[in-house]
Amino acid sequence: MLSNHDISQAMTIKLDAVFQELPPPPVFQEGIRRAPKRELNLSDHDMELALANALRYIPEKWHTILAPEFAHELLTRGRIYGYRFRPQGRLYGKPVEEYPGKTLEGKAFQVMIDNNLDFDVALYPYELVTYGETGQVCQNWMQYHLIKFYLREMTDEQTLVLHSGHPAGLFHSHPGAPRVILTNALMIGMFDDVENWTRAAAMGIANYGQMTAGGWMYIGPQGIVHGTYSTILNAGRIKLGVPADGDLRGKLFISSGLGGMSGAQPKAVEIANGVGIFAEVDASRIETRHSQGWVSAVAASPEEAFSLAEEAMKKEKALSVAFHGNIVDLLEYAVKAEKPIDLLSDQTSCHAAYDGGYCPQGVTFEERTRLLEEDKKTFIKLVDRSLQKHYELIKTLVSRGVYFFDYGNSFMKAVFDAGVTEIAKNGRDEKDGFIFPSYVEDILGPQLFDYGYGPFRWVCLSGKKEDLLKTDAAAASCIDPGRRYQDRDNHVWIKDADKNNLVVGTQARILYQDALGRMTIALKFNEMVRNGEIGPVMLGRDHHDTGGTDSPFRETSNIKDGSNIMAEMAVNCFAGNAARGMSLIALHNGGGVGIGKAINGGFGLLLDGSEKTDEVIRNAIPWDVMGGVARRAWARNENAMATSVEYNKLFSGKDHITLPYIPAPGLVRDALKEARKK
């Protein structure tokens, strides 16, 4: 058998090449949020495997010191993070030229990784959790250092491959190949459930990448502001009679959660000129959003929250209110006091309801954290009870005319799992969806995704605000606001983006665009880089998009042909982006709705100003979007069919989308009726 000396000699990229001496024990900065202890459902044998798996990264000379330290982390935190190896002080996305590397791509991805772990951006930065309660950049700090080492050494004829945060290694490829291919939590179907994932994560073999956390594309809560803005604005148009050129002034939106993604809600409602109340149990999250200017007022009671909201509504003034307390308490007050509400949702991390993503009524945030560590069974019972009551309150409010929509956080699935089978449309299971609509099902799907509009985003790698402002102006110049109301909304959004102070972390922007819009803007940006007007730019998107994610509980909830349980679109998107030369491609299990409930694919594309990148843009960007529109068209979604017809004409002789024939009304039912008679 090979000795550890032989193994060490066979590697040049290794942890002891980064650290000449073992780093000192960690010092944790006061006031930085820490992840709760994670569930530890390991046998003694599994515990041994978990410890041995962590020590795989560690040179033998440090094993005797770190083995007991890692064992302590496992037993007290539920995971081995390797805290000792976290760089001291604040991590943040520095200007790209400050990073070492042999390729611009390698330097650029280091910017993205560090931005994900910025104290101002990450939910639990010491545990490498960027957002969504469990969404990690990678599993531990040993992986972090090795990934960055590989990115420094990578040439333009190599590809870095990662499995759930573990850098498997560099492999020879070619300049047109992706520089990074990564996957997260892709579990064999038989074991693709929360229990097995929890075990695998504790053993250090599975990472919950969420979407943009493990794909290194998170840009702070700004990344979902546009989606939330579009959702509530269109909900107002569809359900509240708001005109196409109107906004939400005088309307009240109530939701919960002020974390990484949910922190976008107050900013979005103010941009839409509405009033919002957002319940949050974690005082530190309220303080973060309030100090950032992302929420305008704080209330200590439901009475105070509604009083502030009602005053603003009378004046038709935009206002966001953070209520420090439980959403169930807020809704209970609203029901008893018969308070009028226009729009209602929830954006707590219900994909991880039993891991701290949902705090039950009657339990403080601190008590929630203690129960997670000391009495998980009681915590689960309390969550179930609270979800049941939460559902009953929503049902009452809906009966009074309130429009409730699931914001894609697995809330309705969590209610179903809590024992409320009546929330399922068929009263039995989730296959036909739920009695309340998902925001994608009702709003974003037909109004945006079916046309190809989705969360296009970019990062100015120079770190210069002037570069971001130039890209804002360039993007605005590429949009025709008279084409559709979606384009008018997007034009208003990007024109006001700087005024709305959306940047948290590095200089980045999000803008919903369709396939041709994304391609046009990307080509414009690359031209600007080529002409020296701006520094290099990293393009990406949320995986919550037209074509990147398969999930019957969110992204594909408006797919009604039965294929909502299939994951072939996301996998094909991933493979197709590789074939077309994207800089990074990512495929994750879980996303924003939980393990086993979604497969999502994402990408990163470096705009370096080259003609080669122009070709990648022309080939990859339309594919990334239109693969999703094609799937939606085949599901008989009317707007997607119309978009595909237009696309087939525009790209005749180059691209071609298969379209469905539609049987006459009643023909299918009558045919089956007649067949049964025989």
XYZ file of C-alpha atoms in Angstrom:
678
model
C 0.000 0.000 0.000
C 1.169 3.515 -0.762
C 2.518 5.460 2.188
C 1.398 8.989 3.012
C 4.908 10.095 2.031
C 4.462 8.543 -1.439
C 1.039 10.212 -1.761
C 2.412 13.592 -0.753
C 5.281 13.318 -3.206
C 2.807 12.586 -6.012
C 1.009 15.935 -5.535
C 2.079 19.532 -6.055
C -1.355 20.995 -5.249
C -1.965 20.115 -1.606
C -2.730 21.770 1.697
C 0.834 21.771 3.048
C 1.900 23.650 -0.078
C -0.469 26.418 1.056
C 0.456 26.278 4.762
C 4.081 25.819 5.787
C 2.878 25.532 9.377
C -0.446 24.515 10.871
C -2.603 27.660 11.262
C -3.519 28.684 14.806
C -6.924 27.804 16.314
C -9.737 29.940 14.928
C -10.893 33.270 16.361
C -14.530 34.095 15.610
C -15.548 37.716 15.134
C -18.319 38.963 17.401
C -21.682 39.637 15.786
C -21.260 37.317 12.779
C -24.125 34.828 12.412
C -23.255 31.179 12.955
C -25.027 28.135 11.576
C -26.962 26.057 14.094
C -25.761 22.570 14.922
C -26.726 20.307 12.038
C -28.500 17.008 12.468
C -26.057 14.175 13.111
C -27.704 10.865 12.232
C -24.506 8.847 11.870
C -23.670 5.384 13.148
C -20.330 4.841 14.883
C -18.971 3.526 11.585
C -20.282 6.592 9.737
C -18.628 8.845 12.343
C -15.325 7.164 11.682
C -15.813 7.631 7.954
C -16.651 11.314 8.432
C -13.452 11.890 10.386
C -11.319 9.894 7.950
C -12.913 11.770 5.039
C -11.927 15.140 6.509
C -8.404 13.942 7.247
C -7.961 13.024 3.559
C -7.107 16.681 2.976
C -4.599 16.856 5.836
C -0.881 15.936 5.693
C -0.075 13.087 8.096
C 2.140 15.323 10.276
C -0.988 17.198 11.452
C -3.315 14.218 11.909
C -2.790 13.751 15.641
C -3.581 17.417 16.329
C -6.526 17.721 13.973
C -8.229 14.346 14.451
C -9.574 15.249 17.932
C -10.322 18.813 16.784
C -12.351 17.587 13.812
C -14.092 15.013 16.003
C -15.119 17.840 18.356
C -16.446 19.898 15.416
C -18.472 16.934 14.202
C -20.062 16.286 17.592
C -20.722 19.933 18.481
C -21.569 21.394 15.030
C -22.861 18.312 13.191
C -20.319 18.902 10.417
C -16.550 19.184 9.997
C -15.805 22.679 8.673
C -12.067 22.857 9.389
C -12.430 26.267 11.058
C -8.692 26.462 11.681
C -8.102 26.824 7.934
C -10.432 29.761 7.377
C -8.422 32.844 6.324
C -8.299 35.392 9.114
C -10.439 38.510 8.866
C -12.982 39.452 6.216
C -13.243 37.708 2.880
C -14.626 39.713 -0.035
C -14.477 39.869 -3.818
C -11.378 41.942 -4.566
C -10.614 43.441 -7.993
C -9.720 40.603 -10.344
C -6.178 41.815 -10.989
C -5.333 41.334 -7.294
C -5.715 37.560 -7.575
C -2.849 35.338 -8.756
C -3.458 32.955 -11.640
C -2.407 31.759 -15.082
C -5.810 32.462 -16.665
C -8.286 35.287 -16.371
C -11.012 32.685 -15.763
C -9.095 31.283 -12.792
C -8.762 34.758 -11.290
C -12.407 35.616 -12.006
C -13.760 32.577 -10.200
C -11.713 33.474 -7.147
C -13.526 36.839 -7.107
C -16.867 35.057 -7.252
C -16.018 32.585 -4.484
C -14.811 35.271 -2.098
C -17.863 37.431 -2.817
C -20.069 34.492 -1.828
C -18.308 34.387 1.555
C -18.301 38.119 2.304
C -19.615 38.884 5.824
C -22.079 41.313 4.182
C -23.298 38.675 1.744
C -23.147 35.232 3.374
C -25.753 33.989 5.826
C -23.301 31.914 7.914
C -19.852 32.873 6.573
C -17.824 30.748 9.024
C -19.731 27.656 7.880
C -19.394 28.621 4.182
C -23.202 29.009 3.918
C -24.072 31.744 1.456
C -27.881 31.661 1.692
C -30.941 29.449 2.048
C -29.936 28.044 5.464
C -27.787 25.272 3.960
C -26.466 26.533 0.592
C -22.669 26.268 0.721
C -19.804 27.336 -1.528
C -18.144 24.054 -0.559
C -18.139 21.796 2.490
C -15.087 22.941 4.421
C -12.175 25.351 4.471
C -9.682 22.756 3.294
C -11.655 22.480 0.057
C -11.755 26.279 -0.211
C -7.946 26.522 -0.197
C -7.445 23.657 -2.628
C -10.043 25.053 -5.046
C -8.327 28.428 -5.043
C -4.937 26.743 -5.470
C -6.225 24.833 -8.503
C -7.738 28.017 -9.953
C -4.349 29.747 -9.615
C -2.541 26.915 -11.377
C -5.127 26.207 -14.078
C -4.137 26.940 -17.689
C -6.430 27.523 -20.679
C -5.963 23.885 -21.643
C -7.194 22.467 -18.334
C -10.573 21.996 -16.660
C -11.126 21.874 -12.902
C -13.676 19.241 -11.846
C -15.521 19.396 -8.512
C -17.791 16.854 -6.825
C -19.920 18.451 -4.074
C -17.206 20.946 -3.222
C -14.354 18.441 -3.504
C -11.805 19.384 -6.199
C -11.278 16.046 -7.948
C -8.485 17.618 -9.948
C -7.337 19.392 -13.089
C -7.723 17.563 -16.383
C -6.382 18.379 -19.828
C -8.978 19.859 -22.171
C -8.776 22.644 -24.769
C -9.219 26.446 -24.809
C -12.867 26.180 -25.887
C -13.822 23.807 -23.057
C -15.305 24.922 -19.721
C -12.617 25.866 -17.226
C -14.741 24.542 -14.336
C -17.295 21.721 -14.225
C -19.001 21.279 -10.875
C -21.867 19.293 -9.433
C -23.507 19.253 -6.029
C -25.538 16.604 -4.177
C -26.341 14.496 -7.250
C -27.522 11.443 -5.347
C -28.577 8.110 -6.795
C -32.365 8.072 -7.133
C -32.880 5.339 -4.548
C -31.071 7.477 -1.933
C -32.241 10.898 -3.120
C -34.055 12.044 -0.007
C -33.417 14.360 2.932
C -32.468 11.604 5.369
C -29.775 10.162 3.108
C -28.538 13.594 2.111
C -28.239 14.628 5.776
C -26.141 11.530 6.404
C -23.998 12.176 3.330
C -23.464 15.845 4.230
C -22.386 14.943 7.771
C -19.936 12.408 6.327
C -18.408 15.065 4.093
C -19.458 13.559 0.767
C -22.421 15.765 -0.268
C -22.720 19.537 -0.519
C -25.952 21.484 -0.831
C -25.040 23.967 -3.504
C -28.490 25.608 -3.484
C -28.171 27.322 -6.814
C -25.778 30.181 -6.971
C -24.030 29.390 -3.671
C -22.341 26.199 -4.828
C -22.104 27.574 -8.370
C -20.219 30.713 -7.184
C -22.716 33.081 -8.801
C -24.472 34.667 -5.838
C -24.637 38.474 -5.891
C -26.329 39.103 -2.561
C -30.055 39.628 -2.118
C -30.043 41.832 -5.225
C -30.100 38.584 -7.195
C -33.753 37.980 -6.350
C -35.011 41.576 -6.038
C -35.894 41.797 -9.713
C -37.771 38.485 -9.597
C -39.697 39.555 -6.508
C -40.417 42.976 -8.023
C -41.722 41.370 -11.234
C -43.743 38.823 -9.269
C -45.604 41.244 -7.015
C -46.065 43.819 -9.776
C -47.597 41.232 -12.110
C -49.644 39.770 -9.254
C -51.086 43.260 -8.840
C -51.914 43.413 -12.554
C -53.445 39.945 -12.717
C -55.280 39.860 -9.373
C -55.744 43.448 -8.155
C -56.643 45.343 -11.317
C -53.400 47.328 -11.447
C -53.039 48.748 -14.993
C -50.145 47.659 -17.223
C -48.366 50.967 -16.632
C -49.329 51.151 -12.926
C -47.665 50.083 -9.682
C -48.586 48.870 -6.176
C -49.164 52.209 -4.468
C -51.782 51.821 -1.753
C -51.478 47.997 -1.824
C -50.271 45.778 1.062
C -47.984 42.749 0.626
C -47.283 40.505 3.632
C -44.628 37.801 3.752
C -41.911 36.435 6.023
C -38.165 35.997 5.975
C -35.346 38.544 5.712
C -32.407 36.232 5.026
C -30.223 35.978 1.938
C -32.921 35.587 -0.716
C -35.946 36.660 1.294
C -34.148 39.880 2.229
C -35.053 41.067 -1.268
C -38.747 41.361 -0.428
C -38.799 44.777 1.307
C -36.579 46.345 -1.338
C -38.782 44.942 -4.126
C -42.050 46.200 -2.626
C -40.663 49.709 -2.228
C -39.385 49.747 -5.820
C -42.923 48.732 -6.860
C -44.212 51.681 -4.732
C -46.191 49.376 -2.459
C -46.279 48.706 1.286
C -44.982 45.508 2.838
C -44.789 43.836 6.251
C -42.196 41.080 6.622
C -42.013 38.865 9.685
C -38.561 37.719 10.801
C -37.652 35.895 14.041
C -33.893 36.518 13.808
C -33.147 40.026 15.091
C -29.684 39.988 13.461
C -31.225 39.597 10.003
C -33.527 42.550 10.639
C -30.566 44.618 11.806
C -28.588 43.642 8.681
C -31.365 44.612 6.278
C -32.224 47.782 8.223
C -28.612 48.991 8.348
C -28.228 48.227 4.614
C -31.325 50.300 3.868
C -33.173 47.281 2.504
C -36.021 47.653 5.000
C -37.252 51.060 6.121
C -38.965 50.505 9.471
C -38.936 47.989 12.320
C -41.948 47.011 14.427
C -42.008 45.048 17.675
C -45.687 44.001 17.501
C -48.301 43.147 14.858
C -50.288 46.202 15.936
C -47.338 48.517 15.354
C -46.532 46.882 12.012
C -50.071 47.304 10.687
C -50.310 50.846 12.035
C -47.161 51.880 10.136
C -48.352 50.090 7.007
C -51.840 51.559 7.033
C -50.544 55.102 7.467
C -48.262 54.666 4.445
C -51.082 53.114 2.374
C -53.356 56.095 3.052
C -50.650 58.433 1.783
C -49.839 56.059 -1.142
C -46.257 56.123 0.099
C -43.821 53.217 -0.426
C -42.800 51.569 2.861
C -41.318 48.276 4.041
C -41.763 47.186 7.665
C -39.842 44.401 9.400
C -41.888 42.785 12.163
C -39.641 41.114 14.742
C -41.726 38.064 15.428
C -43.358 35.012 13.950
C -45.383 35.171 10.738
C -48.087 33.003 12.343
C -48.548 35.599 15.104
C -48.790 38.343 12.470
C -51.395 36.467 10.417
C -53.341 35.469 13.531
C -53.614 39.156 14.439
C -54.648 40.036 10.869
C -57.436 37.422 10.944
C -58.752 38.452 14.358
C -58.566 42.186 13.619
C -59.932 41.634 10.073
C -57.098 43.574 8.513
C -57.274 43.955 4.722
C -54.331 42.373 2.857
C -53.827 42.438 -0.914
C -50.954 40.006 -1.514
C -49.661 37.264 0.776
C -46.708 34.873 0.548
C -43.925 33.268 2.596
C -40.208 33.164 1.926
C -38.745 31.313 4.874
C -36.402 28.439 4.016
C -39.089 25.739 4.071
C -36.947 23.474 1.911
C -35.077 23.010 5.204
C -38.062 23.367 7.547
C -36.736 20.848 10.076
C -33.170 22.186 9.942
C -33.943 25.690 11.143
C -35.404 27.143 7.953
C -38.815 27.537 9.605
C -39.241 28.734 13.182
C -42.442 27.458 14.850
C -44.920 29.766 16.561
C -44.282 30.264 20.261
C -40.550 29.596 19.962
C -37.923 32.348 19.957
C -35.061 32.238 17.498
C -32.671 31.401 20.320
C -34.947 28.624 21.567
C -35.218 27.302 18.002
C -31.428 27.050 17.838
C -31.294 25.238 21.209
C -34.012 22.758 20.232
C -32.244 21.985 16.953
C -29.191 20.979 18.944
C -30.764 19.326 21.975
C -34.242 18.084 21.084
C -34.788 17.709 17.349
C -37.881 15.489 17.762
C -39.720 18.144 19.772
C -38.647 20.793 17.270
C -40.095 18.787 14.363
C -43.408 18.373 16.210
C -43.561 22.122 16.862
C -42.772 22.887 13.206
C -45.567 20.585 12.037
C -48.059 22.135 14.465
C -47.081 25.663 13.428
C -47.297 24.859 9.699
C -50.768 23.410 10.198
C -51.923 26.586 11.948
C -50.119 28.755 9.353
C -52.101 26.958 6.642
C -55.439 27.424 8.411
C -54.818 31.170 8.747
C -53.912 31.463 5.059
C -57.045 29.504 4.120
C -59.159 31.970 6.145
C -57.498 34.986 4.544
C -57.893 33.539 1.038
C -61.606 33.014 1.731
C -61.760 36.756 2.460
C -60.282 37.626 -0.935
C -56.540 37.742 -0.228
C -54.326 36.466 -3.056
C -51.797 33.978 -1.622
C -48.972 32.503 -3.659
C -46.150 30.152 -2.750
C -42.842 31.879 -3.456
C -41.073 28.684 -4.398
C -39.599 27.977 -0.970
C -41.390 24.613 -0.623
C -43.892 26.130 1.808
C -46.846 24.153 0.464
C -44.780 20.963 0.284
C -43.737 21.555 3.906
C -47.410 21.970 4.877
C -48.211 18.710 3.085
C -45.316 16.967 4.852
C -46.695 18.315 8.142
C -49.796 16.180 7.583
C -52.161 18.573 5.784
C -53.117 16.421 2.804
C -55.987 18.722 1.814
C -53.452 21.220 0.480
C -52.810 18.775 -2.406
C -55.098 19.315 -5.408
C -55.952 15.626 -5.544
C -56.046 15.252 -1.744
C -53.522 12.382 -1.928
C -50.085 13.401 -3.139
C -48.101 16.231 -4.692
C -48.102 15.034 -8.320
C -50.912 17.377 -9.415
C -49.690 20.348 -7.391
C -51.402 22.229 -4.573
C -54.624 24.191 -4.046
C -52.761 27.499 -3.862
C -50.634 28.578 -6.816
C -46.867 28.795 -6.977
C -45.710 32.217 -8.108
C -44.180 30.523 -11.157
C -47.396 28.642 -11.872
C -49.561 31.754 -11.774
C -47.260 34.661 -12.559
C -43.618 34.236 -13.514
C -44.183 31.126 -15.647
C -46.792 32.400 -18.104
C -45.786 36.082 -17.966
C -41.980 35.754 -18.075
C -40.459 32.249 -18.315
C -42.656 31.168 -21.243
C -41.323 34.140 -23.216
C -37.737 33.394 -22.145
C -37.413 36.229 -19.629
C -35.264 35.304 -16.670
C -32.628 36.508 -14.184
C -29.669 37.452 -16.362
C -26.864 38.804 -14.121
C -23.337 40.107 -14.311
C -20.380 41.029 -12.109
C -17.906 43.797 -12.963
C -14.683 42.042 -12.036
C -12.731 45.290 -11.782
C -14.698 46.120 -8.645
C -15.263 49.642 -10.022
C -18.658 51.256 -9.620
C -18.081 53.259 -12.803
C -17.916 49.971 -14.742
C -21.256 48.907 -13.285
C -22.858 52.232 -14.216
C -21.538 51.898 -17.774
C -23.009 48.399 -18.061
C -26.331 49.644 -16.669
C -26.485 52.320 -19.376
C -25.418 49.874 -22.096
C -28.045 47.331 -21.046
C -30.750 50.015 -21.016
C -29.778 51.053 -24.560
C -30.378 47.460 -25.726
C -33.996 47.315 -24.483
C -36.971 48.549 -26.504
C -39.517 49.545 -23.820
C -42.283 49.722 -26.439
C -41.977 46.067 -27.454
C -43.878 44.471 -24.535
C -44.832 45.504 -21.006
C -42.116 43.117 -19.761
C -39.524 45.170 -21.627
C -40.977 48.395 -20.267
C -40.725 47.010 -16.695
C -37.158 45.882 -17.304
C -36.171 49.215 -18.822
C -37.521 51.063 -15.786
C -35.715 48.585 -13.531
C -32.263 49.016 -15.049
C -32.606 52.816 -15.422
C -33.340 53.066 -11.683
C -30.951 50.330 -10.527
C -28.238 52.629 -9.191
C -30.749 54.932 -7.507
C -32.222 51.932 -5.665
C -28.828 51.035 -4.082
C -29.041 47.332 -4.903
C -25.373 46.322 -4.581
C -24.401 44.164 -1.598
C -20.886 42.786 -1.960
C -19.091 43.185 -5.259
C -20.270 45.382 -8.157
C -23.011 43.305 -9.729
C -26.399 43.613 -11.361
C -29.442 41.526 -12.239
C -31.804 42.206 -15.143
C -34.630 40.002 -16.418
C -34.228 39.500 -20.171
C -35.302 37.082 -22.896
C -32.968 35.060 -25.132
C -32.250 37.737 -27.733
C -32.078 40.463 -25.102
C -29.465 38.533 -23.129
C -27.425 37.828 -26.256
C -27.550 41.459 -27.422
C -26.503 42.804 -24.025
C -23.727 40.213 -23.618
C -22.283 41.072 -27.039
C -22.421 44.774 -26.165
C -20.589 44.181 -22.869
C -17.913 42.074 -24.565
C -17.394 44.806 -27.133
C -16.965 47.330 -24.310
C -14.346 45.082 -22.685
C -12.582 44.733 -26.066
C -12.524 48.526 -26.499
C -11.143 49.095 -23.012
C -14.279 50.952 -21.832
C -14.737 48.559 -18.889
C -12.812 45.735 -17.248
C -13.743 42.055 -17.679
C -17.243 40.927 -16.745
C -18.581 37.634 -15.423
C -21.985 36.691 -16.808
C -24.301 34.288 -15.072
C -27.882 33.820 -13.989
C -29.891 32.489 -11.156
C -30.635 28.854 -11.822
C -34.236 29.863 -11.094
C -34.874 30.549 -14.756
C -36.635 29.601 -17.955
C -34.511 26.627 -18.920
C -32.026 25.771 -16.192
C -34.145 24.062 -13.566
C -36.646 21.226 -13.372
C -38.840 21.379 -10.271
C -42.586 20.709 -10.038
C -42.651 22.845 -6.887
C -41.239 25.983 -8.452
C -39.544 26.512 -11.793
C -41.624 24.034 -13.797
C -44.827 24.271 -11.767
C -46.658 25.596 -14.832
C -45.730 22.487 -16.848
C -49.076 20.644 -17.085
C -48.360 17.747 -19.469
C -47.158 15.419 -16.681
C -43.458 16.016 -17.383
C -43.119 18.246 -14.324
C -41.476 15.261 -12.588
C -38.759 14.947 -15.254
C -35.284 16.493 -14.984
C -34.032 16.195 -18.544
C -34.198 19.904 -19.371
C -31.746 20.880 -16.621
C -29.313 18.104 -17.532
C -29.470 18.974 -21.230
C -28.969 22.649 -20.393
C -25.830 21.721 -18.404
C -24.448 19.501 -21.171
C -25.341 21.966 -23.920
C -23.595 24.814 -22.146
C -20.476 22.646 -21.878
C -20.606 21.880 -25.585
C -20.912 25.586 -26.407
C -17.937 26.694 -24.322
C -19.330 28.339 -21.195
C -16.547 29.125 -18.705
C -18.235 27.282 -15.833
C -21.095 24.823 -15.790
C -22.914 23.636 -12.681
C -25.553 21.009 -11.919
C -27.160 20.781 -8.482
C -29.746 18.720 -6.673
C -32.183 20.617 -4.489
C -32.101 24.299 -5.265
C -34.500 26.468 -3.338
C -37.057 23.720 -2.761
C -35.014 20.983 -1.127
C -33.191 17.727 -1.851
C -34.973 15.445 -4.304
C -37.355 18.211 -5.385
C -35.287 19.888 -8.131
C -32.349 19.518 -10.481
C -30.896 22.834 -11.545
C -28.162 23.802 -13.934
C -26.243 27.056 -14.118
C -23.325 28.681 -15.875
C -20.673 31.355 -15.668
C -19.253 33.050 -18.765
C -16.210 35.322 -18.644
C -16.392 38.292 -21.005
C -12.758 38.945 -21.855
C -13.343 41.022 -24.975
C -12.224 38.299 -27.386
C -13.875 37.372 -30.678
C -13.943 33.788 -29.383
C -16.230 34.914 -26.555
C -18.536 36.622 -29.063
C -19.032 33.217 -30.688
C -19.739 31.555 -27.345
C -22.331 34.255 -26.609
C -24.077 33.755 -29.962
C -24.196 29.973 -29.543
C -24.636 29.476 -25.813
C -26.894 32.271 -24.569
C -29.864 31.561 -26.901
C -29.470 27.829 -26.256
C -29.435 28.306 -22.485
C -32.784 30.094 -22.677
C -34.584 28.540 -25.633
C -34.064 24.947 -24.489
C -36.402 25.905 -21.667
C -38.873 27.722 -23.905
C -38.952 24.644 -26.174
C -39.804 22.393 -23.230
C -42.532 24.819 -22.123
C -43.917 24.993 -25.661
C -44.057 21.189 -25.873
C -46.061 21.277 -22.611
C -48.654 23.308 -24.567
C -47.925 26.610 -22.792
C -49.483 29.180 -25.090
C -46.959 32.005 -24.671
C -44.027 29.604 -25.045
C -45.563 28.234 -28.241
C -45.910 31.753 -29.672
C -42.303 32.546 -28.674
C -41.092 29.329 -30.355
C -42.987 30.104 -33.567
C -41.297 33.507 -33.677
C -37.904 31.916 -32.925
C -38.265 29.307 -35.684
C -38.897 32.101 -38.208
C -36.018 34.229 -36.939
C -33.505 31.371 -36.890
C -34.748 29.457 -39.927
C -32.053 27.143 -41.289
C -30.077 27.316 -38.044
C -32.330 26.358 -35.103
C -35.696 24.609 -35.067
C -38.078 23.883 -32.157
C -40.662 21.073 -32.219
C -44.196 22.375 -31.555
C -47.265 20.407 -30.402
C -50.521 19.952 -32.286
C -53.534 20.695 -30.064
C -56.606 18.388 -30.129
C -60.014 20.035 -30.471
C -61.795 20.880 -27.191
C -63.565 17.813 -25.813
C -62.047 15.415 -28.383
C -59.801 13.569 -25.909
C -62.511 13.235 -23.270
C -65.078 12.061 -25.858
C -62.648 9.549 -27.363
C -61.967 8.008 -23.961
C -65.674 7.980 -23.143
C -66.464 6.118 -26.354
C -63.568 3.695 -25.854
C -64.815 2.782 -22.378
C -68.240 1.913 -23.807
C -66.580 -0.707 -25.998
